[in-house]
Amino acid sequence: GGSAMAAVRDVEIDPEGTFKYILVRLQRPGGGEQRDIVRGTKAAEFHNHIFEKVNPEMEKLGYECKCLGGGKIEHNSKDKKIRVFGLSTGYGKADHSVTVEILKKVYTDYEITWSDDKK
């Protein structure tokens, strides 16, 4: 049912700084429900490090994961601003506009923008 999927948070990102992020699609095997989540952390040197952490967690909950691309997030908690930009060499560029919509669900009082800038 929806309970396991509801337990998965839409967004898990570092509270401050600039770091890599990926957009991940969760799907029940054989189709059915799916949703996209955002994961990002300074701890990840490469985008695949994030995916390698998320994937087993989600498989345990019964989801197949697909990385839809990546980029960078600049999170300024003091000014309540998030900027989404850049791309992942390995996974390609995530659709930052989708990422922004997901971020807005969680950071409701933030100014959230995106661009295709590399820096």
mmCIF file of C-alpha atoms in Angstrom:
data_model
loop_
_atom_site.group_PDB
_atom_site.id
_atom_site.type_symbol
_atom_site.label_atom_id
_atom_site.label_comp_id
_atom_site.label_asym_id
_atom_site.label_seq_id
_atom_site.Cartn_x
_atom_site.Cartn_y
_atom_site.Cartn_z
ATOM 1 C CA GLY A 1 0.000 0.000 0.000
ATOM 2 C CA GLY A 2 0.937 3.643 0.208
ATOM 3 C CA SER A 3 2.388 3.377 3.700
ATOM 4 C CA ALA A 4 5.912 2.313 2.738
ATOM 5 C CA MET A 5 6.097 4.947 0.012
ATOM 6 C CA ALA A 6 4.778 7.568 2.418
ATOM 7 C CA ALA A 7 7.588 6.663 4.806
ATOM 8 C CA VAL A 8 10.126 7.683 2.178
ATOM 9 C CA ARG A 9 10.885 11.363 2.484
ATOM 10 C CA ASP A 10 10.603 13.503 -0.651
ATOM 11 C CA VAL A 11 13.837 15.288 0.123
ATOM 12 C CA GLU A 12 16.975 14.484 2.078
ATOM 13 C CA ILE A 13 19.619 17.157 1.585
ATOM 14 C CA ASP A 14 22.275 18.791 3.726
ATOM 15 C CA PRO A 15 21.018 21.787 5.734
ATOM 16 C CA GLU A 16 23.704 24.120 4.391
ATOM 17 C CA GLY A 17 26.307 24.499 1.664
ATOM 18 C CA THR A 18 26.805 23.461 -1.949
ATOM 19 C CA PHE A 19 26.743 19.777 -2.791
ATOM 20 C CA LYS A 20 25.898 17.170 -5.399
ATOM 21 C CA TYR A 21 22.358 15.873 -5.705
ATOM 22 C CA ILE A 22 20.468 13.254 -7.683
ATOM 23 C CA LEU A 23 16.850 12.871 -8.746
ATOM 24 C CA VAL A 24 15.706 9.285 -8.189
ATOM 25 C CA ARG A 25 12.566 7.567 -9.467
ATOM 26 C CA LEU A 26 11.086 4.927 -7.210
ATOM 27 C CA GLN A 27 8.827 2.332 -8.744
ATOM 28 C CA ARG A 28 7.112 -0.827 -7.641
ATOM 29 C CA PRO A 29 8.405 -3.781 -9.671
ATOM 30 C CA GLY A 30 6.033 -4.417 -12.561
ATOM 31 C CA GLY A 31 4.851 -0.827 -12.747
ATOM 32 C CA GLY A 32 2.239 0.603 -10.447
ATOM 33 C CA GLU A 33 2.962 3.535 -8.186
ATOM 34 C CA GLN A 34 6.021 5.643 -8.731
ATOM 35 C CA ARG A 35 7.429 8.857 -7.364
ATOM 36 C CA ASP A 36 10.543 10.966 -7.585
ATOM 37 C CA ILE A 37 12.760 11.893 -4.660
ATOM 38 C CA VAL A 38 15.712 14.244 -4.194
ATOM 39 C CA ARG A 39 18.874 13.235 -2.361
ATOM 40 C CA GLY A 40 22.001 15.334 -1.887
ATOM 41 C CA THR A 41 24.950 15.591 0.462
ATOM 42 C CA LYS A 42 28.414 17.084 0.783
ATOM 43 C CA ALA A 43 29.582 13.665 1.953
ATOM 44 C CA ALA A 44 29.297 12.389 -1.630
ATOM 45 C CA GLU A 45 32.354 13.044 -3.741
ATOM 46 C CA PHE A 46 30.567 11.671 -6.812
ATOM 47 C CA HIS A 47 26.900 11.433 -7.757
ATOM 48 C CA ASN A 48 26.983 7.620 -7.787
ATOM 49 C CA HIS A 49 27.971 7.605 -4.112
ATOM 50 C CA ILE A 50 24.534 9.040 -3.334
ATOM 51 C CA PHE A 51 22.785 6.465 -5.520
ATOM 52 C CA GLU A 52 24.778 3.600 -3.989
ATOM 53 C CA LYS A 53 23.451 4.618 -0.582
ATOM 54 C CA VAL A 54 19.827 5.231 -1.614
ATOM 55 C CA ASN A 55 19.398 2.162 -3.825
ATOM 56 C CA PRO A 56 19.774 -0.580 -1.146
ATOM 57 C CA GLU A 57 17.597 1.397 1.295
ATOM 58 C CA MET A 58 14.809 1.573 -1.278
ATOM 59 C CA GLU A 59 15.209 -2.038 -2.409
ATOM 60 C CA LYS A 60 14.578 -3.091 1.192
ATOM 61 C CA LEU A 61 11.256 -1.229 1.004
ATOM 62 C CA GLY A 62 10.419 -3.017 -2.235
ATOM 63 C CA TYR A 63 11.225 -0.323 -4.797
ATOM 64 C CA GLU A 64 13.245 -0.307 -7.935
ATOM 65 C CA CYS A 65 15.358 2.830 -8.225
ATOM 66 C CA LYS A 66 16.384 4.671 -11.319
ATOM 67 C CA CYS A 67 18.590 7.737 -11.283
ATOM 68 C CA LEU A 68 17.036 10.383 -13.539
ATOM 69 C CA GLY A 69 20.120 12.592 -13.451
ATOM 70 C CA GLY A 70 21.939 14.887 -11.117
ATOM 71 C CA GLY A 71 23.345 18.308 -10.503
ATOM 72 C CA LYS A 72 24.222 20.526 -7.600
ATOM 73 C CA ILE A 73 22.258 22.222 -4.875
ATOM 74 C CA GLU A 74 23.294 25.391 -3.122
ATOM 75 C CA HIS A 75 21.423 25.537 0.171
ATOM 76 C CA ASN A 76 21.452 28.812 2.074
ATOM 77 C CA SER A 77 19.340 28.190 5.168
ATOM 78 C CA LYS A 78 19.989 31.650 6.635
ATOM 79 C CA ASP A 79 18.472 33.454 3.640
ATOM 80 C CA LYS A 80 16.064 30.585 2.933
ATOM 81 C CA LYS A 81 17.260 30.145 -0.607
ATOM 82 C CA ILE A 82 18.002 27.054 -2.659
ATOM 83 C CA ARG A 83 19.618 27.118 -6.083
ATOM 84 C CA VAL A 84 19.648 24.039 -8.298
ATOM 85 C CA PHE A 85 22.203 23.920 -11.126
ATOM 86 C CA GLY A 86 24.924 21.900 -12.831
ATOM 87 C CA LEU A 87 24.840 18.285 -13.964
ATOM 88 C CA SER A 88 26.179 14.823 -13.261
ATOM 89 C CA THR A 89 28.890 13.476 -15.543
ATOM 90 C CA GLY A 90 27.746 9.902 -14.998
ATOM 91 C CA TYR A 91 23.965 10.285 -14.891
ATOM 92 C CA GLY A 92 23.485 13.380 -17.018
ATOM 93 C CA LYS A 93 21.511 16.461 -16.010
ATOM 94 C CA ALA A 94 18.417 15.980 -13.916
ATOM 95 C CA ASP A 95 15.333 17.941 -14.877
ATOM 96 C CA HIS A 96 15.977 20.722 -12.373
ATOM 97 C CA SER A 97 12.431 22.053 -12.776
ATOM 98 C CA VAL A 98 11.132 18.724 -11.416
ATOM 99 C CA THR A 99 13.653 18.887 -8.567
ATOM 100 C CA VAL A 100 12.468 22.403 -7.700
ATOM 101 C CA GLU A 101 8.822 21.259 -7.519
ATOM 102 C CA ILE A 102 9.802 18.477 -5.101
ATOM 103 C CA LEU A 103 11.923 20.857 -2.993
ATOM 104 C CA LYS A 104 8.990 23.301 -2.796
ATOM 105 C CA LYS A 105 6.861 20.624 -1.132
ATOM 106 C CA VAL A 106 9.307 20.528 1.774
ATOM 107 C CA TYR A 107 10.871 23.993 1.837
ATOM 108 C CA THR A 108 7.586 25.837 1.514
ATOM 109 C CA ASP A 109 8.870 29.227 2.699
ATOM 110 C CA TYR A 110 12.037 29.220 0.567
ATOM 111 C CA GLU A 111 12.932 30.996 -2.633
ATOM 112 C CA ILE A 112 13.944 28.127 -4.922
ATOM 113 C CA THR A 113 15.475 28.680 -8.353
ATOM 114 C CA TRP A 114 17.264 26.629 -10.966
ATOM 115 C CA SER A 115 19.466 27.178 -14.005
ATOM 116 C CA ASP A 116 21.641 25.192 -16.393
ATOM 117 C CA ASP A 117 24.731 27.048 -15.180
ATOM 118 C CA LYS A 118 27.707 24.852 -14.399
ATOM 119 C CA LYS A 119 28.710 26.896 -11.359
#
